[in-house]
Amino acid sequence: MIRLFKVKEKQKEEAGNANGRGPLKKQSAGELRLHKDISELNLPKSCTISFPNGKDDLMNFEVSIKPDEGYYMGGKFLFTFNVSATYPHEAPKVKCKTKVYHPNIDLEGNICLNILREDWKPVLNINTIVYGLYHLLTEPNHEDPLNQEAAAVLRDNPKAFKSNVRTAIGGGRVGDTYFARCI
Amino acid sequence: MADLRSSSRSRDLDKLLLRPGHLVGPTFEPGAQLRDDLQEYVRILVVGAGGLGCELLKDLALSGFRNLEVIDMDRIEVSNLNRQFLFRLEDVGEPKAEVAAKRVMERVSGVNIVPHFCRIEDKELEFYSEFSIIVLGLDSIEARSYINAVACGFLEYDANDEPLEETMKPMVDGGTEGFKGHARVILPGMTPCFECTIWLFPPQVKFPLCTLAETPRTAAHCIEYAHLIKWDEVHSGKSFDPDNPDHMQWVYLEAAKRAQLFGIPGVTYSLTQGVVKNIIPAIASTNAIISAACALETLKIASGCSKTLSNYLTYNGLEGLHTKVTEFVRDKDCLVCGPGIFMELETSITLKLFIDQLEEHPKLLMSGASVTVRGKNLYMAAPPLLEEMTRSNLAIPLFELMDKSPTGIVHVTGTAGKGDKRQSCLRKLRVAFKANGITDTDMAGGA
């Protein structure tokens, strides 16, 4: 039990006793956990991370992935991460900034990756997500489509899909959509 | 006459406060002085003036507390009126905190309630330090986590890692969701803080985006499609604001179109609000029950007239009625309320030497450490980009990097432990610098 009536004396004391401590900036538990994740990052050479707001804002960062195999080999894809103070209770919000022709990424950059939404667990970390994204680029799958047309082409005609991807990442039109060059 | 009236008003309270008993707290000193002190010295902050907040203010005012403050950033909406009983139709659009404070003061004479119409993050830490007890009537994990970190931030430990009682800022946390609710007592340093038991919360239900885009099966799927996918497609760059009725209406109409396309029934405007804002219908009686429990715990903490709830009460009125108290335990390594590992350092020690010392410290044995102090990343061992950006700090004395503060909290990440048990971990350190000729012995606590 707490001896609350010390506050009585304390209040009297404080009247004459200016507290010299400056305002303290707090760090949320989420920020600390993210600090751990970032300091332990172990990314393959094909992935680079950057911090647009400098070294003291780890909550917003970008990861660029340049797959060295698969359909998207040679392309460079930028993902933004936004991490909330309740991380890792809540998954980071990840978007793909590079417009990409991909069955599981739509043209607004929404990503269908299970660990970003329904299968997120606090034991997962930033490294897991980056590997998940890398995997999504090397192994696109037509079963969880966000870009339905791309998914249909991948399912029915992988050769045409491959050529569409090459067109898109080289800078060009697939159907009605123009994709900027990202090689 | 005046005396008689005042004593009749506190008649019920007097039965608790004026008489000794066997089940009282160890610090209980019954008497009229206690009653008067409660009124004069105890200052209580109520965080949130919504469903729970209205009840809490009323309950605390009627429990004899005279100095209350309330903080809430929201304005009154029509949909609040069924349970936030301090508000009337003509108050719609007014700040909740201000109206709630005014209404309770009108009804309960002698009570003074100061309203704060702002975000909890807008207040300086000093604001929170002035209260004896903080009572929470919130609806989000994020806000609870913030207040918890603020309150635990005042806690100091002595050289034996024992919490200093006078730095403890008790919290009473209430929460309701439909027919279910909880009330808990957090005595930082003694009972688990919010962060110690954050794993208690189930993860939020999130639908896979591809289900939303391709195979919607429920009304909620259609609403989330409109909210998460369609919105961005149509409004490029403009972010969705859940508090803007036009935005909500747009999402509702889009969801309804989609529901029709897939032959899914059940999309309504209120369900749209419910899904997008994660709203669960609130039940006035649940708020009343949980608030009563919280107010009573507040009175017990303040007066010692009975032992407090230890430490987590759950209430479920969904099937019959079930209530239970569970005693959760602290996480001894909790980054928020734990003591951390104490280290006394020379003011001259550089960051590099400090990192080397972590390797030899018997309680840490940490190698490859990264160091952060209150949001400033002093050194990051990885990734290479951050390592490069922080490398120049290594030669600078830690004392200077910490703005020459005599004590402070440092967080370190690295690989720690012995032999097979080596694993990556994040540790809190309580650092005190040896004073150079200045007597500073009583500052070893740190905050």
XYZ file of C-alpha atoms in Angstrom:
630
model
C 0.000 0.000 0.000
C 1.130 3.435 -0.789
C 1.706 6.201 1.692
C -0.186 8.867 -0.104
C -0.043 11.431 2.621
C 3.537 12.040 1.955
C 2.083 14.160 -0.823
C 0.928 16.539 1.838
C 4.461 17.252 3.000
C 5.787 16.989 -0.517
C 3.439 19.658 -1.787
C 4.506 21.979 0.978
C 8.139 21.262 0.256
C 7.773 21.829 -3.422
C 6.491 25.313 -2.890
C 10.018 26.453 -2.077
C 11.928 23.851 -3.983
C 12.079 24.478 -7.702
C 12.687 21.231 -9.497
C 15.826 21.584 -11.588
C 15.177 18.763 -13.994
C 14.340 19.754 -17.529
C 11.464 18.304 -19.482
C 12.151 14.718 -20.382
C 11.471 13.335 -23.777
C 9.873 9.965 -23.575
C 10.522 6.985 -25.722
C 7.621 4.615 -26.254
C 8.062 0.906 -25.704
C 7.332 0.528 -29.400
C 10.217 2.802 -30.309
C 12.579 0.819 -28.100
C 11.546 -2.482 -29.585
C 11.994 -1.025 -33.060
C 15.438 0.223 -32.043
C 16.291 -3.387 -31.245
C 14.882 -4.635 -34.543
C 16.802 -2.066 -36.534
C 20.082 -2.581 -34.734
C 19.814 -6.309 -35.456
C 18.832 -6.015 -39.091
C 20.534 -8.559 -41.239
C 19.576 -7.742 -44.777
C 20.778 -9.384 -47.947
C 22.875 -7.226 -50.282
C 19.872 -6.749 -52.531
C 18.036 -4.787 -49.810
C 19.000 -1.371 -48.504
C 17.370 0.650 -45.777
C 17.293 4.411 -45.427
C 15.973 6.888 -42.885
C 14.619 10.008 -44.604
C 14.100 11.811 -41.263
C 17.578 11.130 -39.960
C 19.018 8.797 -37.366
C 16.619 9.722 -34.562
C 13.415 8.827 -36.368
C 13.415 5.098 -36.842
C 9.618 4.914 -36.957
C 9.501 5.986 -40.605
C 11.927 4.393 -42.984
C 12.298 3.070 -46.505
C 13.584 -0.215 -47.799
C 14.587 -0.661 -51.384
C 14.705 -4.175 -52.772
C 16.497 -5.188 -55.924
C 15.728 -8.863 -56.502
C 18.605 -10.858 -57.961
C 16.400 -13.613 -59.309
C 12.905 -14.217 -60.610
C 10.548 -12.179 -62.746
C 11.535 -8.886 -61.149
C 15.307 -9.345 -61.359
C 17.076 -6.053 -61.960
C 14.149 -3.863 -60.944
C 14.419 -1.671 -57.884
C 11.356 -1.388 -55.652
C 10.913 1.071 -52.842
C 8.798 0.252 -49.791
C 7.856 2.712 -47.045
C 7.452 1.539 -43.474
C 5.417 3.396 -40.906
C 5.694 1.974 -37.392
C 3.274 2.975 -34.623
C 3.987 3.491 -30.925
C 2.152 0.252 -30.176
C 4.587 -1.791 -32.239
C 4.965 -4.784 -32.098
C 1.397 -5.196 -30.919
C 0.449 -3.699 -34.242
C 2.178 -4.503 -37.520
C 4.021 -1.728 -39.361
C 2.152 -0.150 -42.237
C 4.048 -0.958 -45.400
C 3.376 0.429 -48.856
C 5.109 -0.063 -52.168
C 6.108 3.328 -53.571
C 7.277 2.012 -56.920
C 4.374 1.396 -59.264
C 4.658 -2.269 -60.046
C 2.903 -4.814 -62.230
C 2.463 -7.555 -59.659
C -0.405 -9.909 -58.782
C -0.108 -9.239 -55.032
C 0.589 -5.496 -55.097
C -2.007 -3.114 -56.461
C -1.334 0.072 -58.392
C -1.759 2.194 -55.235
C 0.999 0.249 -53.520
C -1.179 -1.888 -51.233
C 0.492 -5.201 -50.554
C -1.155 -8.543 -49.907
C 1.311 -10.197 -47.590
C -0.149 -12.271 -44.776
C 2.370 -11.220 -42.102
C 1.484 -7.574 -42.651
C -2.133 -8.135 -41.708
C -3.918 -11.267 -40.617
C -0.858 -13.273 -39.630
C 1.171 -10.571 -37.884
C 2.564 -11.680 -34.508
C 4.618 -9.609 -32.097
C 7.464 -12.148 -32.320
C 7.959 -11.214 -35.955
C 10.198 -8.268 -36.740
C 11.331 -5.875 -39.431
C 13.769 -8.413 -40.819
C 10.940 -10.923 -41.318
C 8.894 -8.364 -43.181
C 11.740 -7.433 -45.516
C 12.312 -11.103 -46.299
C 8.572 -11.467 -46.833
C 8.621 -8.617 -49.329
C 11.670 -10.042 -51.062
C 9.884 -13.361 -51.335
C 6.816 -11.666 -52.770
C 8.990 -10.207 -55.529
C 10.775 -13.451 -56.340
C 7.686 -15.645 -56.034
C 4.572 -13.701 -57.024
C 1.490 -15.853 -56.596
C -1.786 -15.730 -58.451
C -3.822 -17.152 -55.594
C -3.928 -13.980 -53.482
C -4.517 -11.378 -56.149
C -4.684 -7.668 -55.539
C -4.030 -6.896 -59.185
C -6.474 -9.292 -60.750
C -5.331 -8.875 -64.333
C -1.711 -9.532 -63.503
C -2.755 -12.576 -61.472
C -4.802 -13.979 -64.339
C -1.910 -13.596 -66.775
C 0.515 -15.239 -64.333
C -1.872 -18.149 -63.872
C -2.790 -18.693 -67.515
C 0.282 -17.609 -69.386
C 3.484 -17.302 -67.354
C 5.456 -16.408 -70.490
C 3.232 -13.437 -71.240
C 3.450 -12.495 -67.562
C 7.217 -12.520 -67.732
C 7.207 -10.309 -70.776
C 4.675 -7.928 -69.171
C 6.890 -7.613 -66.109
C 9.927 -6.870 -68.298
C 7.937 -4.206 -70.145
C 6.746 -2.650 -66.902
C 10.085 -2.498 -65.109
C 11.808 -1.241 -68.275
C 9.294 1.595 -68.421
C 6.249 1.030 -70.574
C 2.612 0.271 -70.939
C 0.915 -2.961 -69.879
C -2.713 -2.806 -70.949
C -3.917 0.682 -70.060
C -1.380 1.286 -67.349
C 1.925 3.028 -67.707
C 4.776 1.935 -65.460
C 7.845 4.074 -64.930
C 11.224 2.519 -65.496
C 12.700 1.105 -62.270
C 15.871 -0.614 -63.388
C -25.902 23.967 11.320
C -23.297 24.014 8.615
C -21.338 21.335 10.436
C -24.328 19.089 10.738
C -25.056 19.301 7.063
C -21.526 18.546 6.024
C -21.372 15.575 8.339
C -24.618 14.206 7.002
C -23.240 14.493 3.502
C -20.177 12.423 4.309
C -22.097 10.053 6.579
C -21.509 6.991 4.430
C -17.920 7.876 3.705
C -17.295 8.419 7.414
C -18.130 4.799 8.075
C -15.137 3.905 5.967
C -12.797 6.679 6.998
C -13.391 7.263 10.695
C -13.326 3.751 12.088
C -10.410 1.336 12.378
C -10.727 -2.159 10.970
C -8.951 -5.416 10.273
C -8.979 -5.340 6.505
C -7.536 -1.881 6.133
C -4.322 -0.971 4.345
C -1.128 -0.730 6.427
C -1.037 3.061 6.225
C -4.629 3.658 7.255
C -5.062 6.330 9.937
C -8.792 6.712 10.540
C -10.196 10.018 11.651
C -11.787 13.257 10.559
C -8.341 14.513 9.590
C -8.092 11.823 6.928
C -11.434 12.830 5.470
C -10.407 16.473 5.374
C -7.008 15.676 3.897
C -8.611 13.637 1.133
C -10.648 16.664 0.230
C -7.874 19.160 0.494
C -4.725 17.436 -0.741
C -5.632 14.643 -3.076
C -5.672 15.708 -6.715
C -7.029 13.266 -9.227
C -6.738 13.334 -12.982
C -9.403 11.589 -15.009
C -8.152 10.778 -18.489
C -11.068 10.610 -20.908
C -14.498 12.206 -20.585
C -16.438 9.664 -22.596
C -18.629 6.811 -21.419
C -16.339 5.874 -18.535
C -15.091 9.413 -17.918
C -18.589 10.802 -17.241
C -19.261 8.039 -14.757
C -15.837 8.434 -13.142
C -16.188 12.165 -12.595
C -19.579 11.704 -10.997
C -18.417 8.780 -8.836
C -15.229 10.495 -7.671
C -17.038 13.742 -6.886
C -19.603 11.813 -4.846
C -16.817 9.896 -3.084
C -15.641 13.094 -1.463
C -12.779 14.104 -3.709
C -12.747 17.840 -4.255
C -9.842 18.440 -6.640
C -10.432 16.776 -9.957
C -9.162 17.504 -13.435
C -10.252 15.901 -16.659
C -8.547 15.713 -20.029
C -10.198 14.758 -23.319
C -9.589 15.838 -26.909
C -13.031 15.007 -28.284
C -16.179 16.976 -28.874
C -19.633 15.675 -28.038
C -21.446 13.750 -30.781
C -25.111 12.814 -30.960
C -24.263 9.125 -30.703
C -22.656 9.719 -27.271
C -25.853 10.838 -25.607
C -27.284 7.413 -24.763
C -24.629 6.728 -22.156
C -22.528 9.846 -21.612
C -25.195 11.117 -19.299
C -23.592 14.452 -18.460
C -24.242 15.661 -22.018
C -27.440 17.018 -23.580
C -28.529 17.496 -27.153
C -27.633 21.187 -27.082
C -24.046 20.273 -26.065
C -23.323 18.499 -29.341
C -20.141 19.958 -30.798
C -18.849 21.215 -27.442
C -15.662 19.812 -25.869
C -16.493 16.820 -23.685
C -14.083 17.735 -20.892
C -15.533 21.216 -20.460
C -19.178 20.187 -20.433
C -18.542 17.202 -18.160
C -16.667 19.341 -15.643
C -19.353 22.006 -15.646
C -22.235 19.546 -15.183
C -20.656 17.732 -12.256
C -19.740 21.011 -10.540
C -23.348 22.174 -10.913
C -24.632 19.089 -9.170
C -22.026 18.385 -6.510
C -21.250 21.409 -4.404
C -17.711 21.994 -3.231
C -16.044 20.012 -5.997
C -13.703 21.780 -8.365
C -13.066 20.192 -11.751
C -10.566 21.695 -14.165
C -11.173 20.613 -17.778
C -8.410 20.235 -20.363
C -9.600 20.113 -23.955
C -6.508 18.727 -25.645
C -4.568 15.615 -26.522
C -2.822 13.783 -23.706
C 0.473 14.224 -25.562
C 0.048 18.005 -25.559
C 0.610 18.279 -21.817
C 4.048 18.622 -20.292
C 5.221 15.812 -18.048
C 5.034 18.201 -15.105
C 1.309 18.428 -15.593
C 0.945 14.714 -14.888
C 3.391 14.758 -11.996
C 1.129 17.002 -9.948
C -1.624 14.444 -9.462
C -1.864 11.990 -6.602
C -3.660 9.394 -8.689
C -4.416 9.089 -12.402
C -7.664 7.378 -13.355
C -8.038 6.163 -16.923
C -11.263 5.924 -18.862
C -9.802 5.328 -22.304
C -10.616 3.219 -25.308
C -7.246 2.619 -26.926
C -4.114 0.675 -26.207
C -2.012 3.498 -27.558
C -3.347 6.129 -25.133
C -3.046 3.765 -22.175
C 0.471 2.907 -23.150
C 1.339 6.608 -23.311
C -0.076 7.523 -19.893
C 1.492 4.406 -18.411
C 4.899 5.427 -19.735
C 4.457 8.937 -18.347
C 3.388 7.724 -14.907
C 6.102 5.062 -14.728
C 8.612 7.687 -15.840
C 8.258 9.401 -12.447
C 9.257 6.224 -10.619
C 12.679 6.199 -9.037
C 14.582 3.343 -7.465
C 17.059 3.311 -4.602
C 20.501 1.695 -4.781
C 18.976 -1.706 -3.896
C 16.526 -1.548 -6.800
C 13.635 -0.902 -4.426
C 11.047 1.555 -5.720
C 10.887 4.868 -3.869
C 7.370 5.164 -2.571
C 7.107 8.898 -2.908
C 7.872 8.711 -6.629
C 5.147 6.168 -7.303
C 2.252 7.486 -9.330
C -0.717 5.136 -8.888
C -3.040 4.540 -11.815
C -6.491 3.032 -11.894
C -7.440 1.842 -15.351
C -10.958 1.064 -16.472
C -12.038 -0.278 -19.815
C -15.275 -1.503 -21.339
C -16.290 -3.169 -24.554
C -19.983 -3.937 -24.849
C -20.923 -6.268 -21.991
C -17.319 -6.784 -20.919
C -15.042 -4.653 -18.829
C -11.973 -4.506 -16.658
C -10.678 -2.458 -13.762
C -7.085 -2.616 -12.669
C -4.812 -0.979 -10.157
C -1.304 -0.112 -11.264
C 1.153 0.850 -8.542
C 4.306 1.328 -10.613
C 7.194 -0.594 -9.119
C 4.831 -2.797 -7.085
C 2.175 -4.189 -9.416
C 2.516 -4.879 -13.143
C 2.325 -1.815 -15.320
C 0.404 -1.689 -18.552
C 3.450 -2.650 -20.585
C 4.250 -5.689 -18.371
C 1.020 -7.306 -19.506
C 0.527 -5.856 -22.968
C 0.446 -9.408 -24.334
C -2.982 -9.698 -22.709
C -4.521 -7.896 -25.631
C -5.582 -10.050 -28.521
C -4.313 -8.923 -31.904
C -6.701 -6.803 -33.923
C -8.704 -8.670 -36.491
C -7.372 -7.741 -39.909
C -8.642 -9.205 -43.140
C -6.178 -10.169 -45.865
C -6.177 -7.442 -48.503
C -6.630 -9.964 -51.293
C -9.786 -11.282 -49.659
C -11.087 -7.735 -49.606
C -10.111 -7.220 -53.221
C -11.211 -10.540 -54.666
C -13.426 -12.695 -52.526
C -15.479 -10.594 -50.122
C -17.870 -12.719 -48.080
C -19.134 -10.384 -45.371
C -20.420 -6.847 -45.052
C -17.253 -5.967 -43.133
C -15.148 -7.141 -46.089
C -17.027 -4.738 -48.381
C -16.564 -1.845 -45.968
C -12.856 -2.503 -45.504
C -12.476 -2.717 -49.277
C -13.985 0.738 -49.691
C -11.961 2.074 -46.763
C -8.555 0.542 -47.464
C -8.388 0.011 -51.213
C -11.029 2.027 -53.060
C -10.387 5.232 -51.115
C -6.740 5.444 -52.200
C -7.611 4.505 -55.752
C -10.033 7.414 -56.087
C -8.546 10.037 -53.764
C -4.895 9.837 -54.635
C -2.825 11.365 -51.889
C -5.752 12.543 -49.741
C -5.821 10.547 -46.552
C -9.021 9.184 -45.116
C -10.295 10.947 -41.995
C -12.597 8.729 -39.920
C -14.009 11.782 -38.138
C -15.101 13.460 -41.359
C -18.759 12.526 -42.032
C -18.327 13.121 -45.784
C -15.506 10.624 -45.905
C -17.526 8.111 -43.929
C -20.536 8.593 -46.173
C -18.369 8.013 -49.245
C -16.989 4.784 -47.812
C -20.504 3.676 -46.883
C -21.832 4.268 -50.409
C -18.879 2.491 -52.020
C -19.254 -0.435 -49.625
C -22.960 -0.638 -50.382
C -22.245 -0.747 -54.130
C -19.771 -3.518 -53.653
C -22.098 -5.468 -51.371
C -24.766 -5.297 -54.039
C -22.319 -6.515 -56.670
C -21.475 -9.594 -54.620
C -24.971 -10.092 -53.205
C -23.876 -9.513 -49.630
C -26.483 -8.124 -47.210
C -25.944 -5.986 -44.135
C -23.891 -2.913 -45.109
C -25.302 0.047 -43.170
C -23.892 3.457 -42.282
C -23.538 2.554 -38.629
C -21.823 -0.743 -39.446
C -19.467 1.216 -41.691
C -18.581 3.481 -38.785
C -18.273 0.446 -36.559
C -15.853 -1.380 -38.853
C -13.757 1.622 -39.864
C -13.437 3.122 -36.389
C -13.446 -0.233 -34.633
C -16.504 0.695 -32.613
C -18.198 -1.825 -30.388
C -21.658 -0.856 -29.135
C -21.246 0.641 -25.678
C -23.479 -0.397 -22.810
C -24.177 2.240 -20.183
C -24.451 -0.233 -17.306
C -21.061 -1.782 -18.058
C -19.539 1.678 -17.806
C -21.351 2.285 -14.525
C -20.122 -0.975 -12.997
C -16.515 -0.555 -14.113
C -16.424 3.084 -13.120
C -17.781 2.274 -9.667
C -15.015 -0.281 -9.203
C -12.405 2.245 -10.338
C -13.709 5.016 -8.091
C -13.685 2.693 -5.111
C -10.119 1.607 -5.825
C -9.122 5.249 -6.107
C -10.625 5.934 -2.704
C -8.822 2.912 -1.266
C -5.458 3.958 -2.672
C -5.928 7.510 -1.419
C -7.153 6.674 2.059
C -5.846 3.201 2.814
C -9.310 2.385 4.182
C -9.090 -1.042 2.596
C -6.600 -3.095 0.659
C -6.709 -2.454 -3.060
C -7.814 -4.827 -5.728
C -4.910 -7.067 -6.575
C -4.654 -6.301 -9.343
C -6.882 -6.951 -12.369
C -10.644 -7.340 -12.280
C -12.513 -8.629 -15.278
C -16.241 -8.382 -15.634
C -18.334 -10.205 -18.199
C -22.068 -9.667 -18.356
C -22.583 -11.328 -21.702
C -23.748 -14.746 -20.523
C -25.061 -14.506 -17.021
C -22.578 -12.554 -14.982
C -19.016 -13.441 -14.337
C -16.413 -11.475 -12.498
C -12.959 -12.454 -11.401
C -9.837 -10.895 -9.984
C -6.490 -12.083 -11.299
C -3.184 -11.206 -9.739
C -0.815 -10.565 -12.595
C 2.898 -10.420 -11.912
C 5.413 -7.824 -12.964
C 7.833 -8.370 -15.768
C 11.074 -7.863 -13.893
C 12.798 -6.733 -17.067
C 9.984 -4.397 -18.076
C 11.478 -1.508 -20.006
C 8.875 0.886 -18.701
C 8.448 0.156 -14.972
C 11.443 -2.056 -14.171
C 14.428 -0.692 -12.256
C 16.898 -1.417 -15.025
C 20.513 -2.238 -14.286
C 22.328 0.350 -12.215
C 25.688 1.643 -13.440
C 27.814 4.320 -11.881
C 30.108 6.049 -14.356
C 32.850 8.634 -14.530
C 31.827 11.810 -16.307
C 34.834 11.378 -18.587
C 33.896 7.966 -19.988
C 33.405 8.024 -23.749
C 30.559 6.266 -25.476
C 33.063 3.769 -26.865
C 34.397 2.897 -23.401
C 30.866 2.703 -22.067
C 29.972 0.151 -24.767
C 33.109 -1.816 -23.874
C 32.083 -1.809 -20.214
C 28.741 -3.375 -21.102
C 30.669 -6.405 -22.289
C 32.263 -6.900 -18.889
C 29.307 -5.951 -16.719
C 28.354 -9.173 -14.870
C 24.623 -8.598 -15.228
C 24.854 -7.790 -18.920
C 27.804 -9.393 -20.720
C 26.530 -7.562 -23.761
C 28.500 -7.311 -26.949
C 27.879 -5.309 -30.093
C 25.662 -2.890 -28.214
C 23.597 -0.087 -29.709
C 22.741 2.771 -27.372
C 19.725 5.053 -27.224
C 18.810 7.782 -24.759
C 15.309 9.249 -24.773
C 14.801 9.026 -28.492
C 18.354 10.008 -29.410
C 20.190 7.148 -31.041
C 23.721 7.623 -29.766
C 25.199 4.598 -31.481
C 23.703 2.008 -33.805
C 25.802 -1.092 -34.424
C 23.730 -1.831 -37.538
C 22.611 -1.259 -40.243
C 25.799 0.156 -41.826
C 24.066 3.390 -42.796
C 23.154 4.205 -39.204
C 26.456 2.917 -37.904
C 28.179 5.454 -40.096
C 25.850 8.246 -39.014
C 26.423 7.559 -35.316
C 30.088 6.514 -35.336
C 31.386 9.982 -34.540
C 29.632 9.863 -31.151
C 31.914 7.056 -29.967
C 34.715 9.444 -29.049
C 32.445 11.818 -27.110
C 31.917 11.403 -23.351
C 28.537 9.840 -22.562
C 27.971 12.542 -19.951
C 28.006 15.147 -22.699
C 25.824 13.098 -25.015
C 23.308 12.987 -22.166
C 23.300 16.777 -21.858
C 25.331 16.615 -18.633
C 22.412 15.239 -16.700
C 23.720 13.610 -13.490
C 21.448 10.588 -13.892
C 19.430 9.095 -16.665
C 17.958 6.096 -18.344
C 19.853 4.496 -21.197
C 18.582 1.650 -23.344
C 21.009 -0.777 -24.909
C 20.492 -3.531 -27.471
C 22.966 -6.275 -28.195
C 23.845 -9.900 -27.679
C 23.981 -10.724 -23.996
C 24.307 -13.647 -21.598
C 26.714 -16.542 -21.238
C 27.507 -19.561 -23.405
C 24.424 -21.259 -24.846
C 22.184 -18.671 -23.292
C 23.530 -15.835 -25.362
C 20.710 -14.052 -27.087
C 19.859 -10.694 -28.451
C 18.180 -8.462 -25.935
C 17.129 -4.958 -25.071
C 18.022 -3.676 -21.609
C 17.261 -0.624 -19.548
C 20.171 0.884 -17.623
C 19.990 3.369 -14.782
C 23.056 5.481 -15.158
C 24.479 7.832 -12.546
C 27.601 9.904 -13.067
C 30.055 10.280 -10.224
C 29.920 13.839 -9.071
C 33.140 15.785 -9.426
C 33.354 17.426 -6.039
C 29.664 18.211 -6.011
C 27.636 16.304 -3.465
C 24.974 14.569 -5.387
C 24.395 11.393 -3.456
C 20.631 11.504 -3.310
C 20.206 11.664 -7.073
C 21.136 8.058 -7.762
C 17.560 7.132 -8.572
C 17.207 8.627 -11.990
C 13.918 8.832 -13.801
